[in-house]
GROMACS .gro file of C-alpha atoms in nm:
model
  237
    1MET     CA    1   9.558   4.941  10.939
    2THR     CA    2   9.250   4.899  10.757
    3THR     CA    3   9.170   4.876  10.432
    4LYS     CA    4   8.894   5.175  10.508
    5THR     CA    5   9.173   5.418  10.633
    6ARG     CA    6   9.363   5.349  10.378
    7VAL     CA    7   9.194   5.409  10.110
    8LEU     CA    8   9.054   5.748  10.339
    9ARG     CA    9   9.425   5.827  10.362
   10SER     CA   10   9.468   5.772   9.947
   11ASP     CA   11   9.176   5.994   9.873
   12GLU     CA   12   9.308   6.238  10.069
   13GLN     CA   13   9.639   6.259   9.893
   14ARG     CA   14   9.517   6.263   9.578
   15ASP     CA   15   9.256   6.529   9.711
   16THR     CA   16   9.614   6.734   9.811
   17ARG     CA   17   9.749   6.642   9.517
   18LEU     CA   18   9.459   6.810   9.292
   19PHE     CA   19   9.462   7.122   9.486
   20ASN     CA   20   9.814   7.139   9.447
   21ARG     CA   21   9.819   7.122   9.085
   22LEU     CA   22   9.582   7.378   9.110
   23PHE     CA   23   9.708   7.655   9.251
   24ALA     CA   24  10.046   7.565   9.067
   25ARG     CA   25   9.850   7.665   8.805
   26HIS     CA   26   9.638   7.941   8.846
   27TRP     CA   27   9.871   8.060   9.169
   28LEU     CA   28   9.888   8.416   9.022
   29ALA     CA   29   9.548   8.425   8.998
   30TRP     CA   30   9.505   8.285   9.364
   31THR     CA   31   9.721   8.597   9.474
   32ASN     CA   32   9.552   8.871   9.279
   33THR     CA   33   9.255   8.741   9.440
   34VAL     CA   34   9.402   8.758   9.775
   35LEU     CA   35   9.583   9.130   9.699
   36GLY     CA   36   9.274   9.272   9.544
   37LEU     CA   37   9.036   9.184   9.870
   38LEU     CA   38   9.331   9.300  10.112
   39TRP     CA   39   9.342   9.590   9.858
   40GLY     CA   40   8.967   9.666   9.874
   41LEU     CA   41   8.790   9.551  10.233
   42PRO     CA   42   8.903   9.887  10.390
   43TRP     CA   43   8.706  10.095  10.098
   44LEU     CA   44   8.429   9.911  10.252
   45ALA     CA   45   8.425  10.054  10.600
   46PRO     CA   46   8.395  10.419  10.479
   47VAL     CA   47   8.104  10.290  10.303
   48LEU     CA   48   7.937  10.082  10.577
   49MET     CA   49   7.972  10.417  10.836
   50ALA     CA   50   7.799  10.595  10.561
   51LEU     CA   51   7.464  10.298  10.564
   52GLY     CA   52   7.465  10.323  10.932
   53ALA     CA   53   7.693   9.942  10.999
   54GLY     CA   54   7.872  10.117  11.221
   55GLY     CA   55   7.961   9.703  11.343
   56PRO     CA   56   8.117   9.557  11.075
   57ALA     CA   57   8.288   9.891  10.957
   58ARG     CA   58   8.472   9.895  11.306
   59ALA     CA   59   8.561   9.594  11.321
   60ILE     CA   60   8.752   9.633  11.016
   61TYR     CA   61   8.888   9.958  11.100
   62THR     CA   62   9.001   9.742  11.400
   63LEU     CA   63   9.188   9.417  11.135
   64TYR     CA   64   9.298   9.630  10.995
   65ARG     CA   65   9.478   9.863  11.298
   66PHE     CA   66   9.717   9.585  11.260
   67LEU     CA   67   9.836   9.652  10.934
   68CYS     CA   68   9.844  10.038  10.943
   69HIS     CA   69   9.872  10.348  11.118
   70GLN     CA   70   9.527  10.465  11.026
   71LEU     CA   71   9.596  10.864  11.059
   72ALA     CA   72   9.297  11.065  10.955
   73ASP     CA   73   9.480  11.305  10.795
   74ARG     CA   74   9.685  11.094  10.621
   75SER     CA   75   9.453  10.881  10.471
   76PHE     CA   76   9.127  10.925  10.194
   77PHE     CA   77   8.773  11.052  10.348
   78LEU     CA   78   8.450  10.939  10.108
   79PHE     CA   79   8.082  11.057  10.130
   80GLY     CA   80   8.248  11.389  10.245
   81PRO     CA   81   8.343  11.745  10.110
   82LYS     CA   82   8.670  11.686  10.044
   83LEU     CA   83   8.909  11.412  10.034
   84MET     CA   84   9.193  11.427  10.234
   85TYR     CA   85   9.180  11.699  10.624
   86THR     CA   86   9.447  11.869  10.839
   87TYR     CA   87   9.461  11.766  11.197
   88SER     CA   88   9.298  12.112  11.217
   89GLU     CA   89   9.031  12.096  11.030
   90LEU     CA   90   8.952  11.755  11.178
   91LEU     CA   91   8.991  11.868  11.542
   92PRO     CA   92   8.555  12.057  11.583
   93PHE     CA   93   8.439  11.710  11.535
   94ALA     CA   94   8.736  11.537  11.738
   95PRO     CA   95   8.909  11.681  12.027
   96ASP     CA   96   9.142  11.494  12.042
   97ALA     CA   97   9.300  11.476  11.681
   98ASP     CA   98   9.579  11.719  11.793
   99THR     CA   99   9.749  11.353  11.925
  100TRP     CA  100   9.869  11.065  11.746
  101LEU     CA  101   9.588  10.777  11.918
  102GLY     CA  102   9.310  11.021  11.833
  103LEU     CA  103   9.379  11.109  11.483
  104ARG     CA  104   9.395  10.687  11.475
  105SER     CA  105   9.094  10.647  11.667
  106PHE     CA  106   8.881  10.918  11.447
  107VAL     CA  107   8.658  10.750  11.179
  108GLY     CA  108   8.506  11.024  11.037
  109ALA     CA  109   8.186  11.194  11.086
  110PRO     CA  110   7.866  11.275  10.918
  111GLU     CA  111   7.990  11.685  10.798
  112LEU     CA  112   8.376  11.531  10.706
  113GLY     CA  113   8.259  11.163  10.517
  114TYR     CA  114   8.468  10.832  10.695
  115LYS     CA  115   8.832  10.741  10.650
  116VAL     CA  116   8.900  10.441  10.462
  117ALA     CA  117   9.045  10.220  10.716
  118TRP     CA  118   9.378  10.266  10.614
  119SER     CA  119   9.673  10.528  10.546
  120ASP     CA  120   9.715  10.668  10.186
  121ARG     CA  121  10.019  10.547  10.203
  122MET     CA  122   9.901  10.168  10.233
  123VAL     CA  123   9.688  10.214   9.901
  124TRP     CA  124   9.959  10.314   9.700
  125MET     CA  125  10.161  10.039   9.848
  126TYR     CA  126   9.888   9.734   9.801
  127GLY     CA  127   9.750   9.898   9.438
  128GLY     CA  128  10.070   9.868   9.364
  129MET     CA  129  10.180   9.474   9.461
  130LEU     CA  130   9.801   9.481   9.264
  131LEU     CA  131   9.875   9.652   8.953
  132GLY     CA  132  10.236   9.449   8.915
  133GLY     CA  133  10.030   9.107   8.942
  134LEU     CA  134   9.821   9.196   8.712
  135LEU     CA  135  10.098   9.380   8.471
  136PHE     CA  136  10.326   9.038   8.558
  137ALA     CA  137  10.028   8.832   8.390
  138LEU     CA  138  10.074   9.024   8.067
  139PHE     CA  139  10.504   9.028   8.047
  140ARG     CA  140  10.467   8.726   8.304
  141ARG     CA  141  10.714   8.542   8.028
  142ARG     CA  142  10.930   8.817   7.891
  143LEU     CA  143  10.989   8.946   8.274
  144LYS     CA  144  11.316   8.854   8.405
  145PRO     CA  145  11.352   8.789   8.823
  146LEU     CA  146  11.522   9.154   8.941
  147GLY     CA  147  11.805   9.111   9.155
  148TRP     CA  148  11.870   9.232   9.495
  149ARG     CA  149  12.117   9.520   9.445
  150ARG     CA  150  11.847   9.682   9.224
  151PHE     CA  151  11.588   9.528   9.485
  152ALA     CA  152  11.760   9.743   9.712
  153LEU     CA  153  11.771  10.093   9.502
  154MET     CA  154  11.371  10.019   9.405
  155ILE     CA  155  11.261  10.040   9.790
  156ALA     CA  156  11.534  10.273   9.909
  157PRO     CA  157  11.305  10.600   9.794
  158MET     CA  158  11.026  10.431  10.054
  159ALA     CA  159  11.266  10.388  10.350
  160VAL     CA  160  11.376  10.748  10.277
  161ASP     CA  161  11.054  10.896  10.325
  162GLY     CA  162  10.885  10.658  10.535
  163GLY     CA  163  11.184  10.701  10.815
  164THR     CA  164  11.250  11.078  10.788
  165HIS     CA  165  10.854  11.104  10.822
  166TRP     CA  166  10.903  10.829  11.127
  167LEU     CA  167  11.126  11.091  11.243
  168SER     CA  168  10.933  11.365  11.200
  169ASP     CA  169  10.627  11.256  11.388
  170PHE     CA  170  10.882  11.246  11.760
  171ALA     CA  171  10.793  11.647  11.725
  172GLY     CA  172  10.411  11.579  11.761
  173VAL     CA  173  10.138  11.609  11.576
  174GLY     CA  174  10.135  11.924  11.304
  175ARG     CA  175  10.499  11.952  11.384
  176GLY     CA  176  10.839  11.815  11.284
  177PHE     CA  177  11.058  11.851  10.952
  178ARG     CA  178  10.833  11.669  10.766
  179TYR     CA  179  10.538  11.880  10.828
  180ASP     CA  180  10.658  12.179  10.731
  181ASN     CA  181  10.937  12.131  10.457
  182THR     CA  182  11.067  12.426  10.576
  183TRP     CA  183  11.400  12.254  10.406
  184LEU     CA  184  11.244  12.161  10.110
  185ALA     CA  185  11.094  12.542  10.062
  186ALA     CA  186  11.498  12.729  10.125
  187VAL     CA  187  11.611  12.417   9.835
  188THR     CA  188  11.316  12.570   9.586
  189GLY     CA  189  11.316  12.953   9.664
  190HIS     CA  190  10.950  12.897   9.829
  191LEU     CA  191  10.883  12.878   9.425
  192LEU     CA  192  10.526  12.690   9.509
  193PRO     CA  193  10.250  12.808   9.692
  194ARG     CA  194  10.260  12.714  10.064
  195TRP     CA  195   9.992  12.445  10.088
  196PHE     CA  196  10.223  12.214   9.862
  197TYR     CA  197  10.552  12.255  10.165
  198VAL     CA  198  10.312  12.222  10.496
  199GLY     CA  199  10.070  11.879  10.568
  200ASN     CA  200   9.948  11.605  10.405
  201ALA     CA  201   9.719  11.730  10.177
  202VAL     CA  202   9.603  11.560   9.846
  203GLY     CA  203   9.882  11.759   9.590
  204SER     CA  204  10.130  11.835   9.878
  205PHE     CA  205  10.536  11.733   9.858
  206ASN     CA  206  10.449  11.457  10.100
  207PHE     CA  207  10.099  11.309   9.936
  208TRP     CA  208  10.348  11.305   9.641
  209MET     CA  209  10.584  11.126   9.794
  210ARG     CA  210  10.430  10.849   9.940
  211LEU     CA  211  10.239  10.826   9.642
  212ILE     CA  212  10.526  10.797   9.459
  213THR     CA  213  10.771  10.562   9.719
  214GLY     CA  214  10.506  10.342   9.755
  215LEU     CA  215  10.402  10.219   9.415
  216LEU     CA  216  10.726  10.241   9.396
  217PHE     CA  217  10.771  10.004   9.669
  218GLY     CA  218  10.463   9.726   9.566
  219LEU     CA  219  10.576   9.697   9.205
  220THR     CA  220  10.904   9.610   9.290
  221VAL     CA  221  10.798   9.366   9.564
  222VAL     CA  222  10.611   9.169   9.236
  223TRP     CA  223  10.932   9.216   9.027
  224LEU     CA  224  11.168   9.059   9.318
  225ALA     CA  225  10.887   8.751   9.375
  226TYR     CA  226  10.651   8.681   9.118
  227PRO     CA  227  10.953   8.566   8.841
  228VAL     CA  228  11.113   8.369   9.091
  229LEU     CA  229  10.722   8.180   9.214
  230ASP     CA  230  10.641   8.152   8.806
  231GLY     CA  231  10.937   7.909   8.820
  232TYR     CA  232  10.963   7.781   9.074
  233PHE     CA  233  10.547   7.622   9.025
  234ARG     CA  234  10.591   7.574   8.655
  235GLY     CA  235  10.887   7.357   8.721
  236ASP     CA  236  11.161   7.523   8.623
  237GLY     CA  237  11.377   7.632   8.937
   0.00000   0.00000   0.00000
């Protein structure tokens, strides 16, 4: 090994150690930044569509399809009269909105606005992780790792809600026991208006369940993982 090679290798090792120290010291800031970008980028897609930059917007939609189903009737819309639409409201603008593929591929129209590049559940889930990371920055010294049993208990609502939606969706668009929720209407004696039981609109049962279970899942993941990671990077483990 020549002297020049040894010097170059030594410099590389020094730079690697420096990077590792910096990351270990600021791992939470890096993680929150990455999560913030991951959570925020889908909101840029409808902004770009509204500005006429369809190419970059569709690149974001395509990228996030690997992470989310992007069904238009379960997504937020920006720059339109409503924040969310039923599949029947989308049909005049997307004739194939009565199919899952059609709902996934439809990104919006000038009359409706344009959808965020992932569903409301993903907004709440990753938003919960980002919120959890910010809260962890304030309480990291007082928060102990979450045990596996409590972790399983706290993510169970997401598993139940997501699992029942998945089963219900086999019945087709606008069908299934988690679309009309007639079982819930029967249990509650039809005390609430029909729009609360049927569909995915803002304020409906399905909307609230995705919000609650998504936030709970995101916060629970942070509670499980971040205290362990913090101890590791501080050299406690």
